[in-house]
Short mmCIF file of C-alpha atoms (C1' of nucleotides) in Angstrom, two decimals:
data_model
loop_
_atom_site.label_atom_id
_atom_site.label_comp_id
_atom_site.label_asym_id
_atom_site.label_seq_id
_atom_site.Cartn_x
_atom_site.Cartn_y
_atom_site.Cartn_z
CA MET A 214 -26.32 -6.53 -4.27
CA GLN A 215 -23.30 -4.76 -2.90
CA PHE A 216 -20.47 -6.93 -1.71
CA ASN A 217 -17.89 -6.39 0.92
CA GLU A 218 -14.30 -6.38 -0.23
CA HIS A 219 -12.78 -8.61 2.37
CA LYS A 220 -15.27 -11.44 2.63
CA SER A 221 -15.83 -13.96 -0.09
CA ILE A 222 -18.94 -13.52 -2.13
CA TYR A 223 -20.34 -16.98 -1.56
CA LEU A 224 -20.21 -16.39 2.21
CA GLN A 225 -21.96 -13.06 1.83
CA ILE A 226 -24.67 -14.79 -0.15
CA ALA A 227 -24.96 -17.30 2.68
CA ASP A 228 -25.42 -14.41 5.10
CA TYR A 229 -28.16 -13.06 2.90
CA MET A 230 -29.87 -16.44 2.92
CA TYR A 231 -29.65 -16.76 6.68
CA ASP A 232 -31.31 -13.37 6.84
CA GLN A 233 -34.13 -14.51 4.61
CA ILE A 234 -34.71 -17.57 6.73
CA LEU A 235 -34.46 -15.86 10.10
CA SER A 236 -36.71 -13.02 9.07
CA GLY A 237 -39.34 -15.49 7.90
CA GLN A 238 -39.23 -14.45 4.26
CA TRP A 239 -38.24 -17.96 3.36
CA PRO A 240 -40.44 -20.13 5.60
CA ASP A 241 -39.46 -23.69 6.51
CA GLY A 242 -39.88 -26.26 3.77
CA GLN A 243 -40.56 -23.75 1.04
CA ARG A 244 -39.00 -23.58 -2.37
CA ILE A 245 -36.35 -20.89 -2.73
CA PRO A 246 -35.08 -19.15 -5.88
CA SER A 247 -33.19 -21.28 -8.36
CA ILE A 248 -29.43 -20.94 -8.58
CA ARG A 249 -29.81 -19.27 -11.93
CA ASP A 250 -32.37 -16.74 -10.71
CA LEU A 251 -30.46 -15.80 -7.61
CA ALA A 252 -27.29 -15.45 -9.67
CA VAL A 253 -29.05 -13.05 -12.02
CA GLN A 254 -30.52 -11.08 -9.15
CA MET A 255 -27.15 -10.85 -7.38
CA GLU A 256 -25.23 -10.17 -10.60
CA VAL A 257 -22.93 -13.01 -9.84
CA ASN A 258 -21.58 -16.09 -11.55
CA PRO A 259 -23.94 -19.06 -11.07
CA ASN A 260 -20.98 -21.14 -9.87
CA THR A 261 -20.73 -18.84 -6.91
CA VAL A 262 -24.36 -19.34 -5.91
CA THR A 263 -23.94 -23.06 -6.44
CA ARG A 264 -21.17 -23.04 -3.92
CA THR A 265 -23.36 -21.34 -1.34
CA TYR A 266 -26.30 -23.69 -1.93
CA THR A 267 -24.05 -26.72 -1.69
CA MET A 268 -22.59 -25.50 1.57
CA LEU A 269 -26.01 -24.86 3.09
CA GLN A 270 -27.19 -28.21 1.86
CA ASP A 271 -24.21 -29.92 3.48
CA GLU A 272 -24.97 -28.33 6.81
CA GLY A 273 -28.64 -29.26 6.50
CA THR A 274 -30.16 -25.85 6.08
CA LEU A 275 -31.27 -26.56 2.53
CA GLN A 276 -32.67 -29.57 0.73
CA ASN A 277 -32.40 -30.32 -2.93
CA LYS A 278 -35.13 -32.05 -4.88
CA ARG A 279 -33.68 -33.18 -8.15
CA GLY A 280 -35.18 -31.54 -11.16
CA ILE A 281 -37.38 -29.34 -9.00
CA GLY A 282 -35.16 -27.04 -7.06
CA TYR A 283 -33.88 -26.13 -3.62
CA PHE A 284 -36.03 -25.91 -0.52
CA THR A 285 -35.46 -24.74 3.02
CA ALA A 286 -35.23 -27.63 5.46
CA ASP A 287 -38.22 -28.50 7.59
CA GLU A 288 -36.68 -26.94 10.67
CA ALA A 289 -34.49 -24.48 8.84
CA ARG A 290 -35.26 -21.49 10.97
CA LYS A 291 -34.61 -23.26 14.24
CA MET A 292 -31.33 -24.73 12.97
CA VAL A 293 -30.02 -21.48 11.67
CA LEU A 294 -30.94 -19.71 14.82
CA GLY A 295 -29.12 -22.25 16.98
CA LYS A 296 -26.06 -22.40 14.83
CA ARG A 297 -25.64 -18.69 14.46
CA ARG A 298 -26.28 -18.08 18.13
CA ALA A 299 -23.56 -20.52 19.10
CA ASP A 300 -21.16 -19.02 16.60
CA PHE A 301 -21.91 -15.54 17.79
CA ILE A 302 -21.45 -16.29 21.46
CA ASN A 303 -18.45 -18.54 21.18
CA TYR A 304 -16.45 -16.94 18.40
CA GLU A 305 -17.55 -13.42 17.66
CA LEU A 306 -18.32 -12.11 21.12
CA PRO A 307 -14.92 -12.80 22.69
CA ALA A 308 -13.25 -10.89 19.87
CA ILE A 309 -15.73 -8.06 20.22
CA PHE A 310 -15.18 -7.82 23.97
CA ASN A 311 -11.48 -7.82 23.42
CA THR A 312 -11.74 -4.92 21.01
CA MET A 313 -13.98 -3.05 23.39
CA ARG A 314 -11.45 -3.33 26.18
CA GLN A 315 -8.66 -2.08 23.97
CA LEU A 316 -10.67 0.88 22.79
CA GLY A 317 -12.14 1.68 26.17
CA VAL A 318 -15.71 1.07 25.07
CA THR A 319 -17.79 -0.05 28.02
CA PRO A 320 -20.94 -2.19 27.93
CA GLU A 321 -22.79 0.94 29.01
CA ASP A 322 -21.52 2.78 25.92
CA LEU A 323 -22.69 -0.15 23.86
CA HIS A 324 -26.10 -0.04 25.41
CA GLU A 325 -26.36 3.61 24.62
CA LEU A 326 -25.26 3.14 21.03
CA PHE A 327 -27.71 0.32 20.59
CA ARG A 328 -30.60 2.47 21.71
CA LYS A 329 -29.51 5.31 19.50
CA GLN A 330 -29.26 3.06 16.50
CA SER A 331 -32.62 1.42 17.11
CA LYS A 332 -34.34 4.78 16.83
CA GLU A 333 -33.06 5.48 13.36
CA MET B 163 3.20 -16.35 17.84
CA GLN B 164 0.15 -18.39 17.00
CA PHE B 165 -1.71 -17.43 13.88
CA ASN B 166 -5.34 -17.70 13.07
CA GLU B 167 -6.25 -19.78 10.04
CA HIS B 168 -8.69 -17.44 8.39
CA LYS B 169 -6.87 -14.14 8.46
CA SER B 170 -3.67 -13.43 6.61
CA ILE B 171 -0.53 -13.41 8.67
CA TYR B 172 0.53 -9.91 7.76
CA LEU B 173 -2.80 -8.57 9.01
CA GLN B 174 -2.47 -10.47 12.25
CA ILE B 175 0.96 -8.97 12.71
CA ALA B 176 -0.65 -5.57 12.16
CA ASP B 177 -3.15 -6.38 14.91
CA TYR B 178 -0.29 -7.31 17.18
CA MET B 179 1.35 -3.99 16.44
CA TYR B 180 -1.81 -2.04 17.13
CA ASP B 181 -1.93 -3.84 20.46
CA GLN B 182 1.62 -2.83 21.26
CA ILE B 183 0.87 0.78 20.47
CA LEU B 184 -2.47 0.95 22.24
CA SER B 185 -1.12 -0.72 25.34
CA GLY B 186 1.74 1.73 25.48
CA GLN B 187 4.46 -0.87 25.05
CA TRP B 188 5.59 0.95 21.94
CA PRO B 189 5.40 4.64 22.90
CA ASP B 190 5.00 7.34 20.28
CA GLY B 191 8.07 8.18 18.25
CA GLN B 192 10.08 5.20 19.48
CA ARG B 193 12.05 2.76 17.43
CA ILE B 194 10.37 -0.60 17.01
CA PRO B 195 11.99 -3.96 16.25
CA SER B 196 13.70 -4.27 12.90
CA ILE B 197 11.98 -6.26 10.22
CA ARG B 198 14.44 -9.10 10.58
CA ASP B 199 14.13 -9.20 14.36
CA LEU B 200 10.36 -9.27 14.38
CA ALA B 201 10.41 -11.90 11.66
CA VAL B 202 12.58 -14.13 13.83
CA GLN B 203 10.42 -13.49 16.88
CA MET B 204 7.22 -14.26 14.97
CA GLU B 205 8.78 -17.21 13.15
CA VAL B 206 7.81 -15.71 9.85
CA ASN B 207 9.51 -14.71 6.64
CA PRO B 208 10.93 -11.17 6.69
CA ASN B 209 8.94 -10.33 3.55
CA THR B 210 5.77 -10.88 5.49
CA VAL B 211 6.79 -8.43 8.18
CA THR B 212 7.87 -6.00 5.48
CA ARG B 213 4.38 -6.08 4.11
CA THR B 214 2.89 -5.18 7.47
CA TYR B 215 5.39 -2.39 8.11
CA THR B 216 4.84 -0.92 4.68
CA MET B 217 1.09 -0.93 5.15
CA LEU B 218 1.31 0.78 8.52
CA GLN B 219 3.71 3.32 7.08
CA ASP B 220 1.31 4.09 4.24
CA GLU B 221 -1.49 4.74 6.69
CA GLY B 222 0.76 6.93 8.83
CA THR B 223 1.09 4.74 11.89
CA LEU B 224 4.79 4.14 11.35
CA GLN B 225 7.67 6.23 10.12
CA ASN B 226 10.81 5.06 8.48
CA LYS B 227 14.31 6.46 8.79
CA ARG B 228 16.53 5.07 6.07
CA GLY B 229 19.18 2.68 7.16
CA ILE B 230 18.14 3.11 10.78
CA GLY B 231 14.79 1.45 11.14
CA TYR B 232 11.09 1.93 11.73
CA PHE B 233 9.60 4.18 14.37
CA THR B 234 6.09 4.70 15.67
CA ALA B 235 4.63 7.98 14.45
CA ASP B 236 4.62 10.98 16.72
CA GLU B 237 0.95 10.61 17.48
CA ALA B 238 0.71 6.91 16.79
CA ARG B 239 -1.36 5.96 19.82
CA LYS B 240 -3.90 8.69 19.29
CA MET B 241 -4.20 7.88 15.58
CA VAL B 242 -4.64 4.18 16.10
CA LEU B 243 -7.17 4.70 18.84
CA GLY B 244 -9.21 7.12 16.73
CA LYS B 245 -9.07 5.02 13.62
CA ARG B 246 -9.99 1.76 15.28
CA ARG B 247 -12.73 3.36 17.34
CA ALA B 248 -14.31 4.88 14.26
CA ASP B 249 -14.07 1.60 12.40
CA PHE B 250 -15.61 -0.25 15.28
CA ILE B 251 -18.52 2.11 15.78
CA ASN B 252 -19.29 2.78 12.15
CA TYR B 253 -18.68 -0.59 10.55
CA GLU B 254 -18.55 -3.40 13.07
CA LEU B 255 -21.20 -2.30 15.53
CA PRO B 256 -24.07 -1.96 13.06
CA ALA B 257 -23.39 -5.48 11.83
CA ILE B 258 -23.21 -6.75 15.40
CA PHE B 259 -26.45 -5.07 16.36
CA ASN B 260 -28.07 -6.48 13.30
CA THR B 261 -26.99 -9.97 14.23
CA MET B 262 -28.17 -9.45 17.79
CA ARG B 263 -31.61 -8.47 16.64
CA GLN B 264 -31.85 -11.44 14.36
CA LEU B 265 -30.77 -13.81 17.08
CA GLY B 266 -32.81 -12.18 19.78
CA VAL B 267 -29.79 -11.29 21.89
CA THR B 268 -30.55 -8.21 23.96
CA PRO B 269 -28.07 -5.67 25.26
CA GLU B 270 -28.84 -7.02 28.70
CA ASP B 271 -27.72 -10.48 27.60
CA LEU B 272 -24.59 -8.92 26.27
CA HIS B 273 -23.90 -7.15 29.50
CA GLU B 274 -24.29 -10.41 31.36
CA LEU B 275 -21.97 -12.25 29.00
CA PHE B 276 -19.42 -9.50 29.27
CA ARG B 277 -19.38 -9.75 33.05
CA LYS B 278 -19.09 -13.50 32.91
CA GLN B 279 -16.18 -13.33 30.50
CA SER B 280 -14.34 -10.70 32.48
CA LYS B 281 -14.23 -13.00 35.50
CA GLU B 282 -12.40 -15.74 33.65
CA MET C 27 10.12 -3.65 -22.01
CA GLN C 28 13.32 -1.84 -21.24
CA PHE C 29 13.77 -0.69 -17.69
CA ASN C 30 15.62 2.24 -16.31
CA GLU C 31 18.40 1.49 -13.87
CA HIS C 32 17.60 4.03 -11.23
CA LYS C 33 13.90 3.56 -10.71
CA SER C 34 12.29 0.45 -9.36
CA ILE C 35 10.62 -1.79 -11.89
CA TYR C 36 7.22 -1.77 -10.27
CA LEU C 37 7.16 2.02 -10.47
CA GLN C 38 8.14 1.95 -14.11
CA ILE C 39 5.31 -0.46 -14.75
CA ALA C 40 3.01 2.00 -13.02
CA ASP C 41 4.27 4.72 -15.36
CA TYR C 42 3.52 2.47 -18.29
CA MET C 43 0.01 1.95 -17.00
CA TYR C 44 -0.57 5.66 -16.52
CA ASP C 45 0.48 6.06 -20.12
CA GLN C 46 -2.00 3.46 -21.28
CA ILE C 47 -4.80 5.17 -19.40
CA LEU C 48 -3.89 8.70 -20.41
CA SER C 49 -3.51 7.76 -24.04
CA GLY C 50 -6.90 6.09 -24.01
CA GLN C 51 -5.59 2.64 -24.84
CA TRP C 52 -7.13 1.40 -21.63
CA PRO C 53 -10.52 3.12 -21.48
CA ASP C 54 -12.30 3.70 -18.18
CA GLY C 55 -13.92 0.68 -16.61
CA GLN C 56 -12.31 -1.83 -18.95
CA ARG C 57 -10.57 -5.01 -18.05
CA ILE C 58 -6.79 -4.79 -18.24
CA PRO C 59 -4.29 -7.62 -18.75
CA SER C 60 -4.12 -10.19 -16.00
CA ILE C 61 -1.14 -10.08 -13.68
CA ARG C 62 0.36 -13.17 -15.26
CA ASP C 63 -0.11 -11.88 -18.80
CA LEU C 64 1.46 -8.53 -18.13
CA ALA C 65 4.29 -10.25 -16.31
CA VAL C 66 5.00 -12.36 -19.37
CA GLN C 67 4.77 -9.37 -21.68
CA MET C 68 7.11 -7.30 -19.50
CA GLU C 69 9.44 -10.23 -18.86
CA VAL C 70 9.10 -9.73 -15.17
CA ASN C 71 8.09 -11.80 -12.19
CA PRO C 72 4.33 -11.82 -11.53
CA ASN C 73 4.94 -10.62 -7.98
CA THR C 74 6.37 -7.43 -9.36
CA VAL C 75 3.28 -6.75 -11.41
CA THR C 76 1.16 -7.62 -8.39
CA ARG C 77 2.89 -4.89 -6.47
CA THR C 78 2.07 -2.32 -9.13
CA TYR C 79 -1.55 -3.40 -9.44
CA THR C 80 -2.02 -3.35 -5.69
CA MET C 81 -0.58 0.13 -5.45
CA LEU C 82 -2.80 1.47 -8.20
CA GLN C 83 -5.79 -0.19 -6.61
CA ASP C 84 -5.01 1.42 -3.26
CA GLU C 85 -4.89 4.84 -4.87
CA GLY C 86 -8.16 4.18 -6.71
CA THR C 87 -6.88 3.98 -10.26
CA LEU C 88 -7.74 0.30 -10.58
CA GLN C 89 -10.56 -1.89 -9.38
CA ASN C 90 -10.48 -5.57 -8.74
CA LYS C 91 -13.20 -8.12 -9.25
CA ARG C 92 -12.36 -11.34 -7.46
CA GLY C 93 -11.50 -14.24 -9.64
CA ILE C 94 -12.10 -12.17 -12.75
CA GLY C 95 -9.33 -9.66 -12.96
CA TYR C 96 -8.39 -6.02 -12.70
CA PHE C 97 -10.26 -3.15 -14.30
CA THR C 98 -9.55 0.52 -14.74
CA ALA C 99 -11.67 2.64 -12.42
CA ASP C 100 -14.78 4.30 -13.76
CA GLU C 101 -13.08 7.68 -13.91
CA ALA C 102 -9.56 6.41 -14.22
CA ARG C 103 -8.41 8.78 -16.94
CA LYS C 104 -9.73 11.85 -15.20
CA MET C 105 -8.22 10.81 -11.89
CA VAL C 106 -4.81 10.06 -13.32
CA LEU C 107 -4.74 13.26 -15.26
CA GLY C 108 -5.70 15.35 -12.25
CA LYS C 109 -3.34 13.62 -9.90
CA ARG C 110 -0.34 13.76 -12.19
CA ARG C 111 -1.01 17.34 -13.16
CA ALA C 112 -1.21 18.42 -9.55
CA ASP C 113 1.97 16.54 -8.72
CA PHE C 114 3.75 18.08 -11.65
CA ILE C 115 2.73 21.63 -10.91
CA ASN C 116 3.09 21.54 -7.16
CA TYR C 117 6.14 19.38 -6.70
CA GLU C 118 8.17 19.00 -9.85
CA LEU C 119 7.83 22.44 -11.37
CA PRO C 120 9.12 24.43 -8.40
CA ALA C 121 12.21 22.24 -8.32
CA ILE C 122 12.65 22.65 -12.06
CA PHE C 123 12.29 26.40 -11.91
CA ASN C 124 14.74 26.52 -9.07
CA THR C 125 17.28 24.60 -11.11
CA MET C 126 16.66 26.83 -14.11
CA ARG C 127 17.36 29.95 -12.10
CA GLN C 128 20.55 28.48 -10.71
CA LEU C 129 21.74 27.46 -14.13
CA GLY C 130 20.63 30.59 -15.86
CA VAL C 131 18.24 28.79 -18.15
CA THR C 132 15.42 31.11 -19.14
CA PRO C 133 11.88 30.16 -20.14
CA GLU C 134 12.80 31.33 -23.62
CA ASP C 135 15.66 28.83 -23.74
CA LEU C 136 13.23 26.18 -22.64
CA HIS C 137 10.80 27.09 -25.35
CA GLU C 138 13.53 26.82 -27.92
CA LEU C 139 14.67 23.43 -26.63
CA PHE C 140 11.12 22.19 -26.63
CA ARG C 141 10.65 23.11 -30.25
CA LYS C 142 13.94 21.54 -31.21
CA GLN C 143 13.04 18.31 -29.45
CA SER C 144 9.60 18.15 -30.97
CA LYS C 145 11.07 18.09 -34.43
CA GLU C 146 13.17 15.01 -33.81
CA MET D 287 17.27 20.10 7.11
CA GLN D 288 14.24 18.36 5.71
CA PHE D 289 14.84 15.41 3.47
CA ASN D 290 12.82 14.03 0.64
CA GLU D 291 11.56 10.50 1.08
CA HIS D 292 12.48 9.09 -2.28
CA LYS D 293 15.98 10.39 -2.82
CA SER D 294 18.96 9.27 -0.83
CA ILE D 295 20.19 11.62 1.81
CA TYR D 296 23.75 11.85 0.57
CA LEU D 297 22.50 13.00 -2.83
CA GLN D 298 20.28 15.61 -1.24
CA ILE D 299 23.27 16.88 0.68
CA ALA D 300 25.14 17.07 -2.61
CA ASP D 301 22.31 19.16 -4.03
CA TYR D 302 22.59 21.47 -1.06
CA MET D 303 26.30 21.85 -1.66
CA TYR D 304 25.84 22.58 -5.35
CA ASP D 305 23.43 25.29 -4.27
CA GLN D 306 25.98 26.80 -1.95
CA ILE D 307 28.58 26.86 -4.67
CA LEU D 308 26.35 28.16 -7.44
CA SER D 309 24.89 30.87 -5.27
CA GLY D 310 28.37 32.03 -4.32
CA GLN D 311 28.02 31.32 -0.64
CA TRP D 312 30.95 28.96 -0.92
CA PRO D 313 33.38 30.78 -3.21
CA ASP D 314 36.03 28.93 -5.20
CA GLY D 315 39.01 27.67 -3.24
CA GLN D 316 37.50 28.39 0.16
CA ARG D 317 37.34 26.08 3.14
CA ILE D 318 33.91 24.55 3.70
CA PRO D 319 32.40 23.12 6.91
CA SER D 320 34.00 20.00 8.31
CA ILE D 321 32.21 16.69 7.89
CA ARG D 322 31.45 16.65 11.58
CA ASP D 323 29.99 20.17 11.60
CA LEU D 324 27.83 19.66 8.56
CA ALA D 325 26.61 16.35 9.99
CA VAL D 326 25.55 18.09 13.19
CA GLN D 327 23.88 20.89 11.28
CA MET D 328 22.01 18.45 9.05
CA GLU D 329 21.18 16.07 11.90
CA VAL D 330 22.69 13.24 9.97
CA ASN D 331 25.21 10.47 10.48
CA PRO D 332 28.75 11.71 9.70
CA ASN D 333 29.23 8.69 7.44
CA THR D 334 26.53 10.06 5.21
CA VAL D 335 28.26 13.42 4.84
CA THR D 336 31.53 11.62 4.25
CA ARG D 337 29.97 9.85 1.34
CA THR D 338 28.86 13.13 -0.21
CA TYR D 339 32.25 14.78 0.27
CA THR D 340 34.02 11.78 -1.22
CA MET D 341 31.76 11.79 -4.24
CA LEU D 342 32.30 15.51 -4.84
CA GLN D 343 36.00 15.09 -4.36
CA ASP D 344 36.07 12.26 -6.90
CA GLU D 345 34.35 14.41 -9.48
CA GLY D 346 36.71 17.29 -8.74
CA THR D 347 34.34 19.72 -7.14
CA LEU D 348 36.03 19.50 -3.76
CA GLN D 349 39.61 19.21 -2.63
CA ASN D 350 40.85 17.69 0.57
CA LYS D 351 43.85 18.99 2.48
CA ARG D 352 44.85 16.38 5.00
CA GLY D 353 44.49 17.45 8.57
CA ILE D 354 43.04 20.78 7.54
CA GLY D 355 39.73 20.14 5.88
CA TYR D 356 37.80 20.27 2.66
CA PHE D 357 37.91 23.14 0.18
CA THR D 358 36.00 24.00 -2.93
CA ALA D 359 38.05 23.49 -6.08
CA ASP D 360 39.66 26.46 -7.76
CA GLU D 361 37.09 26.46 -10.54
CA ALA D 362 34.33 24.86 -8.57
CA ARG D 363 31.57 27.17 -9.63
CA LYS D 364 32.30 26.87 -13.31
CA MET D 365 32.56 23.09 -13.13
CA VAL D 366 29.32 22.66 -11.25
CA LEU D 367 27.53 24.97 -13.60
CA GLY D 368 28.68 23.04 -16.67
CA LYS D 369 27.99 19.64 -15.24
CA ARG D 370 24.53 20.45 -13.96
CA ARG D 371 23.59 22.25 -17.13
CA ALA D 372 24.51 19.24 -19.22
CA ASP D 373 22.65 16.90 -16.90
CA PHE D 374 19.62 19.11 -16.96
CA ILE D 375 19.43 19.47 -20.69
CA ASN D 376 20.31 15.91 -21.61
CA TYR D 377 18.56 13.90 -18.94
CA GLU D 378 15.96 15.91 -17.09
CA LEU D 379 14.48 17.99 -19.86
CA PRO D 380 13.45 15.16 -22.17
CA ALA D 381 11.55 13.54 -19.30
CA ILE D 382 9.94 16.84 -18.41
CA PHE D 383 8.85 17.49 -21.97
CA ASN D 384 7.44 14.03 -22.16
CA THR D 385 5.36 14.58 -19.05
CA MET D 386 4.19 17.93 -20.37
CA ARG D 387 2.93 16.35 -23.56
CA GLN D 388 1.06 13.66 -21.66
CA LEU D 389 -0.58 16.17 -19.38
CA GLY D 390 -1.28 18.71 -22.05
CA VAL D 391 0.89 21.39 -20.49
CA THR D 392 2.22 23.68 -23.18
CA PRO D 393 5.42 25.73 -23.08
CA GLU D 394 3.18 28.77 -22.88
CA ASP D 395 1.55 27.40 -19.73
CA LEU D 396 5.01 26.85 -18.36
CA HIS D 397 6.03 30.37 -19.13
CA GLU D 398 2.98 31.67 -17.33
CA LEU D 399 3.60 29.48 -14.28
CA PHE D 400 7.20 30.58 -14.20
CA ARG D 401 6.25 34.22 -14.11
CA LYS D 402 3.65 33.62 -11.45
CA GLN D 403 6.11 31.78 -9.28
CA SER D 404 8.81 34.37 -9.68
CA LYS D 405 6.56 37.01 -8.18
CA GLU D 406 6.04 35.13 -4.92
"C1'" DG E 203 -8.81 -19.27 -15.25
"C1'" DT E 204 -8.16 -15.25 -11.63
"C1'" DG E 205 -5.71 -12.89 -7.71
"C1'" DG E 206 -3.70 -13.35 -2.65
"C1'" DT E 207 -0.31 -14.91 0.27
"C1'" DC E 208 3.86 -16.85 1.89
"C1'" DT E 209 8.57 -18.68 1.68
"C1'" DA E 210 13.44 -18.85 0.60
"C1'" DG E 211 16.97 -16.65 -1.02
"C1'" DA E 212 19.37 -13.19 -3.34
"C1'" DC E 213 21.30 -8.51 -4.35
"C1'" DC E 214 21.45 -3.72 -3.61
"C1'" DA E 215 21.74 1.03 -1.69
"C1'" DC E 216 22.18 3.24 2.29
"C1'" DC E 217 23.49 4.75 7.24
"C1'" DG F 130 23.62 -3.08 10.61
"C1'" DT F 131 19.04 -1.19 8.16
"C1'" DG F 132 15.22 -1.47 4.66
"C1'" DG F 133 13.89 -2.05 -0.61
"C1'" DT F 134 13.38 -4.81 -4.42
"C1'" DC F 135 13.16 -8.80 -7.27
"C1'" DT F 136 12.97 -13.69 -8.42
"C1'" DA F 137 11.35 -18.43 -8.37
"C1'" DG F 138 8.24 -21.26 -6.88
"C1'" DA F 139 4.59 -22.88 -4.18
"C1'" DC F 140 -0.21 -23.26 -2.28
"C1'" DC F 141 -4.71 -21.54 -1.66
"C1'" DA F 142 -9.42 -19.58 -2.20
"C1'" DC F 143 -12.34 -18.06 -5.44
"C1'" DA F 144 -15.33 -17.37 -9.95
#
DNA sequence: GTGGTCTAGACCACC
DNA sequence: GTGGTCTAGACCACA
């Protein structure tokens, strides 16, 4: 996996996991890859994956069954969706709108760009 | 100035400076506050401001006349606008659109939110 | 390490690093000493080494893996060689030739001096 | 006049003056431009020119007649030639040769480049 | 352990 | 006055 320079790796792994859950590749209540396996796949230190799993467990997105492995929570998809939506609307969007105003990008421009990108 | 927790101060100062240039408060080719002055105004260590100024000089946004001070580049506004616009469209927007699709936020929703926010 | 009076330390450290790369002591893609280690070895403050490393990273000579350390770039030697050669030929040589003409030093004189110096 | 970034202005002015003397444009014992005039011509603070004149006076290249102006010394050309030659051979050349060895530039290459440049 | 950032304070060259 | 550099020391996030 390719990592961004300016965001910590464990957060980028979290993003990846949110993706998996939202896209349905990791259905609710299912077992997910072990820390070791994901670390190998991502070419990353297992400690780093551990940190991500622990964080997601703390916020309730993951469950840990001792000696067996990690599982998505029973309502994982719904939780992630709600949490990310709130984050997006409350924190990211205001910053985005601010940037748009500074750069003179209108919502219409955005609409246009969105359509263009969707075609690709 | 109030600083955000999760972004380094010197980068937030850079954002402030981009604002000043884009909004026309610091016209092209004009002298800008000395490192010491801005440090006092921002309630920050001069070294921190130095770091910002040096970075903006390296990227061509600022010019430096020895013993006199820092100046905005001759085409500072145009450069900043172009650079930030390209960054926004090429790097930030794809990520935003991706998030929107995952969360089921449509461009229409966005438009609505934009209008709502503009009224505040 | 002994430092020259008239050139800043962090630039002299950069010169040292170019040497290491050009001479093959630091092969491409290899880990180099940590900031703290080099600082101890050079009897210099770690911040000073940080400045050098950051500069070389910005210009692409070094790469950084978070929490692990700094590495020479994959084509570090080639890059450094090309860059320094171009600088030498385009910027330093014209000035040198200019001085030689003013002082009446001919290329033959130079050749002679070179041979003499090589023997020492 | 265009100034180099990494060398102080007063030293670059000194270089300019050495040029004038060596090339014979400022013959021995002749009056040279006043500080004020040279400062205007160079678009520089008069203090900066003062510093250069003082330095050259201290080393004997210039003479100052109070209320009249600055003059080149009686043997200015000869002095400058000797001093710069010694500097060149003792300080600059060793560094140049060192760089050449690192970059694999041979004296023959140099000879070739010199001839090429002389034709332009 | 690694690097990244920030502060406080100092000294210097330069304009 | 200006910026440039360096030190000492601290705290933090990260692997």
